[in-house]
PDB file of C-alpha atoms in Angstrom:
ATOM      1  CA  UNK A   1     -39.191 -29.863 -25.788  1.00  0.00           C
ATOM      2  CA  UNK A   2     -39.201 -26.736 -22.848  1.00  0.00           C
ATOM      3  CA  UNK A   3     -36.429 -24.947 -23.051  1.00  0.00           C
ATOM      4  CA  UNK A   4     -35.573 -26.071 -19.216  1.00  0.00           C
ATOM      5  CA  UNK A   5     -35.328 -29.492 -20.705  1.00  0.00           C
ATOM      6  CA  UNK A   6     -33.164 -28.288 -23.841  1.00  0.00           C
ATOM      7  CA  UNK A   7     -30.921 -26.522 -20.939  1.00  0.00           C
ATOM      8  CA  UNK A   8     -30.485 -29.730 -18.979  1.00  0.00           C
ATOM      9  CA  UNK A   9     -29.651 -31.531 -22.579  1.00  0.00           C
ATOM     10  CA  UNK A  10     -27.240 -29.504 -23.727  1.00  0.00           C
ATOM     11  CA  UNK A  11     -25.712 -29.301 -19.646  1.00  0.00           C
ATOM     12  CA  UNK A  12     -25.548 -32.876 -19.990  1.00  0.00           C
ATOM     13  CA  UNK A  13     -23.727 -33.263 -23.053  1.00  0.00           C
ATOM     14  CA  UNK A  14     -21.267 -30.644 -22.314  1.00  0.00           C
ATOM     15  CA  UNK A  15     -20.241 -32.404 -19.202  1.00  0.00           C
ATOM     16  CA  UNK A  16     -19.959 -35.517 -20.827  1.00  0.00           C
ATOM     17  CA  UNK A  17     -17.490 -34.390 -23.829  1.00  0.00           C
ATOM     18  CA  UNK A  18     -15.590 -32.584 -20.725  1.00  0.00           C
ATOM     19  CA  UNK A  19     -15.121 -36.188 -19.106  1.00  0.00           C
ATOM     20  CA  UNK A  20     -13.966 -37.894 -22.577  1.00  0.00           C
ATOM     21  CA  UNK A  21      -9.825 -38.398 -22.127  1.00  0.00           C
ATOM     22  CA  UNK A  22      -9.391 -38.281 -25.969  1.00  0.00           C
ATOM     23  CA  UNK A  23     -10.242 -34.670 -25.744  1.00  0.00           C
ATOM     24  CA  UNK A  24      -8.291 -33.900 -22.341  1.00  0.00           C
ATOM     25  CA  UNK A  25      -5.374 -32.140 -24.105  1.00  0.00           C
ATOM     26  CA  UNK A  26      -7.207 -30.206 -26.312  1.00  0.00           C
ATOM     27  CA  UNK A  27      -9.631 -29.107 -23.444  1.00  0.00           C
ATOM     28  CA  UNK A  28      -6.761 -28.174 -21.217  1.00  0.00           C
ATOM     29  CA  UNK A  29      -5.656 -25.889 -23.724  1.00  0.00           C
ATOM     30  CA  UNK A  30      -8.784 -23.946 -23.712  1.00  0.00           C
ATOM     31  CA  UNK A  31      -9.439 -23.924 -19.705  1.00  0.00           C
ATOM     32  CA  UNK A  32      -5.588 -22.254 -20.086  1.00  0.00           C
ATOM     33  CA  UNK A  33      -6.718 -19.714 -22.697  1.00  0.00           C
ATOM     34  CA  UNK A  34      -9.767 -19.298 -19.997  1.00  0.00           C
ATOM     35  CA  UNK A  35      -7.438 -19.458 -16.849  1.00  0.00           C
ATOM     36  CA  UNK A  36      -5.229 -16.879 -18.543  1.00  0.00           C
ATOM     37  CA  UNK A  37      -7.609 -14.639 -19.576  1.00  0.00           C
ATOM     38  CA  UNK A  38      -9.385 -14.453 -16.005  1.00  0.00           C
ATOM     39  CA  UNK A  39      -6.333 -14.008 -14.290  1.00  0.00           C
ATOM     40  CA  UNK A  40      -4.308 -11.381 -16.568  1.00  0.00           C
ATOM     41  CA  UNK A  41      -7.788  -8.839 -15.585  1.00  0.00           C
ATOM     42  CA  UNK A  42      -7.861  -9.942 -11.942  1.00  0.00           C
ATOM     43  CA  UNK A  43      -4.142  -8.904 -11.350  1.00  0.00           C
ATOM     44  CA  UNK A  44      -3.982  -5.916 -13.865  1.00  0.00           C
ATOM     45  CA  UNK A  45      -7.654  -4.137 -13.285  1.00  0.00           C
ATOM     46  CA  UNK A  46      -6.576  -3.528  -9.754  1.00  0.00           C
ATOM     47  CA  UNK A  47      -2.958  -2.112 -10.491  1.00  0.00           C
ATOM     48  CA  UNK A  48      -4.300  -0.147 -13.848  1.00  0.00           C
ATOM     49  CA  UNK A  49      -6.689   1.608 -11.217  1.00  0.00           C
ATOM     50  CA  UNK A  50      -4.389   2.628  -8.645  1.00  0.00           C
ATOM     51  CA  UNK A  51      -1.289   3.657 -10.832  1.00  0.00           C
ATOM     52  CA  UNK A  52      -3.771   5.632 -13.373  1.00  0.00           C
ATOM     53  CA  UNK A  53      -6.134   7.679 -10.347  1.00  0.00           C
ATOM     54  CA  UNK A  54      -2.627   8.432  -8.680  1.00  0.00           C
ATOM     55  CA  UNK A  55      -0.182   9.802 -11.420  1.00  0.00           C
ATOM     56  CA  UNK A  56      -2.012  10.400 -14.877  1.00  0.00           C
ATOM     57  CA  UNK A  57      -3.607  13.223 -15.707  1.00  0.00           C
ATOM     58  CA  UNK A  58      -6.787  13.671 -18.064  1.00  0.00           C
ATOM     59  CA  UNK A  59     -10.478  13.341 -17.696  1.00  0.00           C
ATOM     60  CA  UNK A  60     -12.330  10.710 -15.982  1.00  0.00           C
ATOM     61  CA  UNK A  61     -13.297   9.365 -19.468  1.00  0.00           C
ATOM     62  CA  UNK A  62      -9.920   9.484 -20.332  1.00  0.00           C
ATOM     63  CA  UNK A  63      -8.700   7.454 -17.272  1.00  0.00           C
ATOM     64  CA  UNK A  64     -10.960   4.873 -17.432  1.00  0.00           C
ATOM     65  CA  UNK A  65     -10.481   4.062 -20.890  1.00  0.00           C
ATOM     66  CA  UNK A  66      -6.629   3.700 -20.276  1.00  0.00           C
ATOM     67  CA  UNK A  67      -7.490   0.888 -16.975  1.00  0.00           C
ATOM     68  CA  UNK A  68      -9.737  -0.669 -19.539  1.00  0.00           C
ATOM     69  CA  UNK A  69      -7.301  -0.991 -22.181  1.00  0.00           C
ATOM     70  CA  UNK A  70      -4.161  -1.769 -19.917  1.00  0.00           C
ATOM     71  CA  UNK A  71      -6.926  -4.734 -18.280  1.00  0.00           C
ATOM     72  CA  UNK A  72      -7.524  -5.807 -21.941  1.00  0.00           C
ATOM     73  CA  UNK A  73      -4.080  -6.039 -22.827  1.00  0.00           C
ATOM     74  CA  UNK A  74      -2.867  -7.932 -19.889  1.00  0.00           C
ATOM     75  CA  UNK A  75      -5.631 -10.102 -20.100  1.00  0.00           C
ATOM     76  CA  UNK A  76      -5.415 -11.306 -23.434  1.00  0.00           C
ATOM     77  CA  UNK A  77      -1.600 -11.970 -24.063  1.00  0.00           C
ATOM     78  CA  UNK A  78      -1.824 -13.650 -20.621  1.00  0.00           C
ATOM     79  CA  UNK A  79      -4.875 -15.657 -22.436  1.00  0.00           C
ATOM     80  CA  UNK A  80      -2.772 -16.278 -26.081  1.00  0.00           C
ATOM     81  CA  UNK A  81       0.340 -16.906 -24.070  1.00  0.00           C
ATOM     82  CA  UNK A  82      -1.147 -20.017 -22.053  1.00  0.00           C
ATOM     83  CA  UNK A  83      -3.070 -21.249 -25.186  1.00  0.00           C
ATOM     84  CA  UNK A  84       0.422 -21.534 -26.994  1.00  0.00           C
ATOM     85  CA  UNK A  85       2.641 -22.822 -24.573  1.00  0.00           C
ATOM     86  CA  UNK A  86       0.156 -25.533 -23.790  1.00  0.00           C
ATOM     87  CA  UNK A  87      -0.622 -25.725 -26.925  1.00  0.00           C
ATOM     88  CA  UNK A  88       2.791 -26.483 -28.177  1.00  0.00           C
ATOM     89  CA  UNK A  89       3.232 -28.739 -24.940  1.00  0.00           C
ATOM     90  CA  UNK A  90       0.363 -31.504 -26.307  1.00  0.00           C
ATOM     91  CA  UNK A  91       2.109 -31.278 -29.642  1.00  0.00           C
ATOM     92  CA  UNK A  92       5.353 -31.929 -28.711  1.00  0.00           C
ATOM     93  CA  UNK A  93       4.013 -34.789 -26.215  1.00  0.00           C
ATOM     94  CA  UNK A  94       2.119 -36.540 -29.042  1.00  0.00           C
ATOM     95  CA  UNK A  95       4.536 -36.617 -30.974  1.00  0.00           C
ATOM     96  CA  UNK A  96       7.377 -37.490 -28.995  1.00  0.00           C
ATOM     97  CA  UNK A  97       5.597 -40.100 -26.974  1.00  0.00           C
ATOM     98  CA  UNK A  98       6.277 -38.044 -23.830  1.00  0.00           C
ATOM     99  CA  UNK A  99       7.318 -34.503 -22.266  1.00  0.00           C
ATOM    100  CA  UNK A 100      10.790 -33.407 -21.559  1.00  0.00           C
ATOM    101  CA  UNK A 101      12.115 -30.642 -20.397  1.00  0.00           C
ATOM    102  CA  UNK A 102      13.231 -29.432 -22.815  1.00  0.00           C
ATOM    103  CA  UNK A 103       9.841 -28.746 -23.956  1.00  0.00           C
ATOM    104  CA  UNK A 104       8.807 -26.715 -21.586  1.00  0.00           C
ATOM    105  CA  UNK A 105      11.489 -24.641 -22.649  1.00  0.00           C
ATOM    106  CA  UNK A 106      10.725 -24.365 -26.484  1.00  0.00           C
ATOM    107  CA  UNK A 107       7.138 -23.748 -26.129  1.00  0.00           C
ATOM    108  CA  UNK A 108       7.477 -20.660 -23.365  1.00  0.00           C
ATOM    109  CA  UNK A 109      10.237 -19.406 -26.024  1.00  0.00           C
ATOM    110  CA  UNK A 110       7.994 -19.118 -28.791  1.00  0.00           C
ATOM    111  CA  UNK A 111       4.679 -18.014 -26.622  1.00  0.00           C
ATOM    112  CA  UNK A 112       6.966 -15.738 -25.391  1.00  0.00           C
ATOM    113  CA  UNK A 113       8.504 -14.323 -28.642  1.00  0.00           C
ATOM    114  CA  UNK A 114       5.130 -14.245 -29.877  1.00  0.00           C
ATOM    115  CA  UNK A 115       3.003 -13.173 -27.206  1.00  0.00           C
ATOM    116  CA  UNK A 116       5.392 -10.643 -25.543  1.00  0.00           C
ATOM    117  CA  UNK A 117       7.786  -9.464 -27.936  1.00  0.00           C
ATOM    118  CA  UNK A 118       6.407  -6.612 -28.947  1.00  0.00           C
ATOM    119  CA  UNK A 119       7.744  -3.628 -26.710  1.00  0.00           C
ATOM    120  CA  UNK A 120       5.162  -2.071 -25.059  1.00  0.00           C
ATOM    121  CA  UNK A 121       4.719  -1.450 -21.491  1.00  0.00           C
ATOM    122  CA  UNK A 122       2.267  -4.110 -20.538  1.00  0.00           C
ATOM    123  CA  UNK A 123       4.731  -6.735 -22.019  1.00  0.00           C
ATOM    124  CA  UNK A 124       7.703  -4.655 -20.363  1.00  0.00           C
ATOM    125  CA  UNK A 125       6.211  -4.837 -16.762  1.00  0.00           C
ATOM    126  CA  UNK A 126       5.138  -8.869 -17.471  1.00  0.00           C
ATOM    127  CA  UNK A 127       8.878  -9.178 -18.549  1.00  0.00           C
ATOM    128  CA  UNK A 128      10.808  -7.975 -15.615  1.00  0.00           C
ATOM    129  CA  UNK A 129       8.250  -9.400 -12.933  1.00  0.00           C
ATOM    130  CA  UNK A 130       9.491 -12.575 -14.066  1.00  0.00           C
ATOM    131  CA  UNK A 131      13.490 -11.838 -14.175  1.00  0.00           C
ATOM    132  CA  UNK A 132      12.984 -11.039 -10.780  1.00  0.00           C
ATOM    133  CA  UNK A 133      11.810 -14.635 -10.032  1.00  0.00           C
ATOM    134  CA  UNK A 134      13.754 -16.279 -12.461  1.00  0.00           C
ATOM    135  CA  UNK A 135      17.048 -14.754 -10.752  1.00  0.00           C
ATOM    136  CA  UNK A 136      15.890 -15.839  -7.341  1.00  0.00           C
ATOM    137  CA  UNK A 137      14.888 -19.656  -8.697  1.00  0.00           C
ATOM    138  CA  UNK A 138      18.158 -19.699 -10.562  1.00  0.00           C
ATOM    139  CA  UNK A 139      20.058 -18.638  -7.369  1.00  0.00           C
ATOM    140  CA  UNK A 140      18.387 -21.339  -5.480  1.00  0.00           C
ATOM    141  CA  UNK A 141      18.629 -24.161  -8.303  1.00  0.00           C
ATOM    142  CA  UNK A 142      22.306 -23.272  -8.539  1.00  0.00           C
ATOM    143  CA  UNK A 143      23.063 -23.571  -4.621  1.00  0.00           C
ATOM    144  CA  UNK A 144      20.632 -26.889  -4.303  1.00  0.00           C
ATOM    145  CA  UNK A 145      22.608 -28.474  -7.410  1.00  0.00           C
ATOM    146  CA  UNK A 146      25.765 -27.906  -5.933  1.00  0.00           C
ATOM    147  CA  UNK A 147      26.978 -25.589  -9.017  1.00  0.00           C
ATOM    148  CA  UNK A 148      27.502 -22.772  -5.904  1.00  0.00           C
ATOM    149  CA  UNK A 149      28.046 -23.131  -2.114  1.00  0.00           C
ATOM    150  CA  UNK A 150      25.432 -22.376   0.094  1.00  0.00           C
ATOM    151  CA  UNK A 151      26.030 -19.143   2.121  1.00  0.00           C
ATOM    152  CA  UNK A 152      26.865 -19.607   5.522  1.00  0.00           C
ATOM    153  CA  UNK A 153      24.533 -16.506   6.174  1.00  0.00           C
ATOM    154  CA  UNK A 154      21.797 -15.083   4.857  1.00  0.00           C
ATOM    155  CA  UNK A 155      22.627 -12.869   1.575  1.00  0.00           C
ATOM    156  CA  UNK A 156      18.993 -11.100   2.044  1.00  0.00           C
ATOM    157  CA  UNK A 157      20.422  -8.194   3.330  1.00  0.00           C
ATOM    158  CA  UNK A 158      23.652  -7.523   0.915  1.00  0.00           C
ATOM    159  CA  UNK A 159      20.976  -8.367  -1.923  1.00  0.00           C
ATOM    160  CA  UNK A 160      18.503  -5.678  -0.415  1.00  0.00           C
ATOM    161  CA  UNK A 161      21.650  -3.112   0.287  1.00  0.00           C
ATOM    162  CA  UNK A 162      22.904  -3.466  -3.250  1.00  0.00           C
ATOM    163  CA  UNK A 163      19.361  -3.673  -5.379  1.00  0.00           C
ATOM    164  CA  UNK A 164      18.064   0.450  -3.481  1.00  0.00           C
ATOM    165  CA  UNK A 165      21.354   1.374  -4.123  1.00  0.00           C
ATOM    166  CA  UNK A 166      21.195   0.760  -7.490  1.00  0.00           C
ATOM    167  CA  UNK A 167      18.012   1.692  -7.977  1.00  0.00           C
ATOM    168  CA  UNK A 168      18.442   5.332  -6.272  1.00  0.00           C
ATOM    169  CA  UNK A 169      21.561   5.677  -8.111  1.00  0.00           C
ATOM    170  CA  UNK A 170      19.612   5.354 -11.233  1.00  0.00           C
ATOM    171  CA  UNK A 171      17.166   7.499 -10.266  1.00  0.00           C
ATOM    172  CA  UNK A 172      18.933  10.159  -9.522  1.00  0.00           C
ATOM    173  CA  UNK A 173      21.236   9.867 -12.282  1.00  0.00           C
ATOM    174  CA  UNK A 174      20.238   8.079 -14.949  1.00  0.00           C
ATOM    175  CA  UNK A 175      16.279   8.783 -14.600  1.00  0.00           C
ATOM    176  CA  UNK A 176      15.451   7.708 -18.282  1.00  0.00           C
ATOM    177  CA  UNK A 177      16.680   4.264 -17.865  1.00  0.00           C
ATOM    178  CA  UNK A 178      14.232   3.191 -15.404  1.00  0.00           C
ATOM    179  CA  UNK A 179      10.784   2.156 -16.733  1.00  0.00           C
ATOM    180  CA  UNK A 180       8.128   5.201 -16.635  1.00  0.00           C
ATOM    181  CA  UNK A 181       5.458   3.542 -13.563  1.00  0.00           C
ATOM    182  CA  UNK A 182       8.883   3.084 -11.663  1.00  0.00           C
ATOM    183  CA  UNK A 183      10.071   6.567 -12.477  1.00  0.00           C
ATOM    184  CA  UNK A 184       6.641   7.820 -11.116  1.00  0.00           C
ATOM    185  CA  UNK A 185       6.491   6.231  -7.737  1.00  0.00           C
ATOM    186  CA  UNK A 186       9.727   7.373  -7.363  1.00  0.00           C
ATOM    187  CA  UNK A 187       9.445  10.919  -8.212  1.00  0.00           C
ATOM    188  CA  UNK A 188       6.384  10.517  -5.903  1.00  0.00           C
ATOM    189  CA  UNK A 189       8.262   9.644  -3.314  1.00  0.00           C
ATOM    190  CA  UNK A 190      11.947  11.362  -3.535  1.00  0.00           C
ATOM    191  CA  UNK A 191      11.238  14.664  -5.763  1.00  0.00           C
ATOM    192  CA  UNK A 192       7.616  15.698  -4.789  1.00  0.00           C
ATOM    193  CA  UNK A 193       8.205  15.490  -1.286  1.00  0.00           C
ATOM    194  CA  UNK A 194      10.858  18.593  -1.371  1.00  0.00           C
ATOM    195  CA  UNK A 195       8.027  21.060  -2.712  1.00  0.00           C
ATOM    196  CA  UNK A 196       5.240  22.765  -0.853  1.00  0.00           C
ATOM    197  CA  UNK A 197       3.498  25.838   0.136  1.00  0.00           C
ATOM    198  CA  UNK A 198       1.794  25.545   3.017  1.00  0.00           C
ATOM    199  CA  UNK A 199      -0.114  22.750   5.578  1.00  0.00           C
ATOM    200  CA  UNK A 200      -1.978  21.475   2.437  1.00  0.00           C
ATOM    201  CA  UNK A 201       0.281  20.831   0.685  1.00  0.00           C
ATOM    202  CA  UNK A 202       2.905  19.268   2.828  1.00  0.00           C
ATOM    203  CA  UNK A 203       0.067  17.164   4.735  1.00  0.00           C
ATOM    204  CA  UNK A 204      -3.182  16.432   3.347  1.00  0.00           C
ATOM    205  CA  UNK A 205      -2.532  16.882  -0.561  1.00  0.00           C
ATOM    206  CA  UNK A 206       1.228  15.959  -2.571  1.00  0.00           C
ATOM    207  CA  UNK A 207      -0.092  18.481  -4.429  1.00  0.00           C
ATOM    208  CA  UNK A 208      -1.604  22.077  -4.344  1.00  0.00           C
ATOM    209  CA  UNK A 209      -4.407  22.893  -6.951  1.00  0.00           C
ATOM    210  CA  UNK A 210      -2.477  25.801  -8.655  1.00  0.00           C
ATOM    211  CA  UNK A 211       0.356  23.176  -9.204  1.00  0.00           C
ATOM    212  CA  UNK A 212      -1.610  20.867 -10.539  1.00  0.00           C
TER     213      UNK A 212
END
């Protein structure tokens, strides 16, 4: 047998294990691991790049090999993560009959105590990303359940006012509390921008060469 022909065997099979429902569950799991793994480097390479080339210093080796290992990182807990929770979500189901929510629940908290427990800065940034969202899908649960009134104008603004004050306020203040990518944007932004020397380096560069 040609090896085209061994190709198109071992295709066919493949697909056909992929269509068998007994395995569905177990197949999910690993598209999720997949899924995970994929989308943790899409979303992470990018950032890793721009965050790295604009505020660390070190060689080009140096820099590269810190994108590559923030990328790897990302990628993988996102990867373990999804493999456990869904993981945990077919168990639960099989043996229960059924999902509830409650489920759901359980098998984020132990991906979540496993996956991104440790305190590091990857898991840190992952973390508060989604406190953000949970706050705003809480807020909006709460009013849509009735457990709050729904404001008779838009809070945007008050929630806008309150979160830079309290963010500048830290800064300024209480520097070391905020989380070290945040504290360099903003020293970026608020503290570089009171120093230069000439057109260079109040224009073209942040910078001049001899601070550097």
């Amino acid at each position: 047998m040609g090896a085209q022909a061994m190709l198109k065997t071992l295709l066919y099979t493949v697909n056909s294990l992929l269509q068998q429902r007994r395995y569905r569950a177990a197949l999910a799991v690993l598209k999720g691991f997949r899924n995970g793994a994929v989308y943790g480097a899409k979303i992470r390479a990018p950032h890793a790049l721009v965050m790295t080339f604009l505020f660390k210093s070190g060689s080009l080796r140096e820099k590269l090999k810190a994108i590559a290992q923030a990328t790897y990182t990302h990628s993988r807990n996102l990867a373990y993560f999804v493999f456990t929770y869904k993981g945990l979500m077919a168990l639960q189901s099989r043996l229960q009959g059924k999902n509830f929510q409650l489920h759901s629940f359980v098998a984020a908290c132990v991906g979540g105590w496993l996956v991104f427990g440790e305190n590091n800065h990857i898991n840190s940034q992952i973390n508060m990303y989604l406190l953000s969202r949970i706050l705003f899908g809480l807020s909006r649960l709460a009013v849509e359940k009735g457990y709050i009134p729904e404001p008779k104008q838009d809070p945007f603004p008050i929630f806008a006012a309150v979160t830079w004050g309290i963010v500048l306020w830290l800064f300024e203040y209480h520097r070391h509390t905020l989380q070290p990518s945040l504290q360099s944007s903003m020293t970026y932004l608020y503290d570089d921008s009171n120093v230069w020397h000439d057109i260079s380096d109040f224009l073209i560069y942040n910078k001049s060469n001899a601070q550097k």
